[in-house]
Amino acid sequence: NRNYTGATAATLTGTSVRDLRGPYSLEYSEPTLYNNFPPGNSIGPVTSPDPAGITGLVAIWDTLVVFTRTGVHRVTGDIGSFRIQNIGEGMGCFGNHAVQVVGGVLYWLGPHGVWGGSGSGDPACLSKPESEEPVGIQGTIDRINQDEGDGVVSNYNATQRCIRWWVPLDGETTNDFCLRLDLTTLGFALQTASAVTAAWTCPGPDGSFVTIIGDAFGYLWQLDVGYSDGAYGFEPKATV
C-alpha cells in the first residue's frame, strides 16, 4: 500500500507486489534442500468452501493428511506424481494444535466435533456416535467459539490414556474449558480451565506421565496431582 522508494521509483509508481499462492496450495521443497521451493513443486490445490485455507498437516500412514475447517484430504504418491484424495467433508479441523496421534490413530477436534481415524475406512465422529440412544456431546461442540478455534490446544497423556482439548466456549476468546476424552471408554468430560495456551506431557519422578499446561498469564500448572472421593468436617481451605 505504499510506493516503491528505490532508484527507479518513477517507473514503478502504482505497482504492487502480490503473493499469488492461495491458502489451499501445497508446495514442497527439493529433497534435502529445505529452503528451495521451485515454482513447479506444487500439489493440488486442496478444495473447501471455507476461505481459511489449509488448517493442518500431519504425516501418518505413509501419507500426508491435510485438514481444512470443513474436510480432510490425503496426499499419496511420490515426487512428481503426488495425488490428492478427499476423505470427506463435514469433518474439518481447527488446526495442528487440535490434532493428536495415538497408536497410529488420528484424533482431532474441529467445527463439527471430535473425530478419530485409523487410515482404513471413514473417520468416525466420536462426539456424535451412531446410536439409538441420545449420547454424544454435540451441545458442547455447538458452544465452541468458532472465531477463536485456531487457538485450541490439545494433549495426550499415555498414563491416563486420555486426550484433552482446551477450548473457548460461549463466546469466550480464551481456552477456559477442557474437553477430556477417555480412550478406554470413549467417554467425554467437560472441565474448567483458565486461558490455557500450551500443553505438554513429560515423565514424572515415578516414571508415569504428567501433563503440564501454561496459561495466558504466565503460569505453569501440573495436572492430575491427586484426587479425593470426598472430604468433610473441616473448613474447605487449601494452599496451592
Coordinates of N, CA, C and O in Angstrom, one line a residue, residues 10 17 58 64-65 105 138 140 142 176 211 223-224 240:
A10 N 10.2 6.2 -10.1 CA 9.3 6.9 -11.1 C 8.7 5.9 -12.0 O 7.5 6.1 -12.4
V17 N 3.3 -5.6 -5.3 CA 3.9 -7.0 -5.3 C 2.9 -7.9 -4.6 O 2.5 -7.6 -3.5
V58 N -0.5 -33.4 8.8 CA 0.1 -34.4 9.6 C 0.6 -35.5 8.8 O -0.1 -36.0 7.9
L64 N 0.4 -37.9 3.7 CA 0.3 -36.6 4.3 C -1.2 -36.3 4.4 O -1.9 -36.3 3.4
V65 N -1.7 -36.1 5.6 CA -3.1 -35.8 5.9 C -3.2 -34.3 5.9 O -2.5 -33.6 6.7
V105 N -3.5 -44.0 15.4 CA -4.9 -43.5 15.2 C -4.8 -41.9 15.3 O -4.1 -41.4 16.2
Q138 N -22.7 -33.1 21.3 CA -22.9 -32.1 20.2 C -23.3 -30.8 20.8 O -22.9 -29.7 20.2
T140 N -22.2 -29.4 23.5 CA -20.9 -28.8 23.9 C -20.1 -28.3 22.6 O -19.6 -27.2 22.6
D142 N -21.3 -27.3 19.9 CA -22.0 -26.1 19.3 C -21.7 -24.9 20.1 O -21.9 -23.8 19.6
D176 N -11.0 -21.5 28.3 CA -11.4 -21.6 29.7 C -12.1 -22.9 30.0 O -12.5 -23.1 31.2
T211 N 1.0 -34.1 32.9 CA 0.7 -33.1 32.0 C 0.9 -31.7 32.6 O 0.4 -31.4 33.7
L223 N -1.1 -31.0 36.1 CA -2.5 -31.6 36.3 C -2.4 -32.9 36.9 O -1.3 -33.5 37.0
D224 N -3.5 -33.4 37.4 CA -3.7 -34.8 37.9 C -2.7 -35.1 39.0 O -2.1 -36.2 39.1
V240 N -2.2 -23.7 47.5 CA -1.6 -24.3 46.3 C -0.3 -23.6 45.9 O -0.4 -22.3 45.7

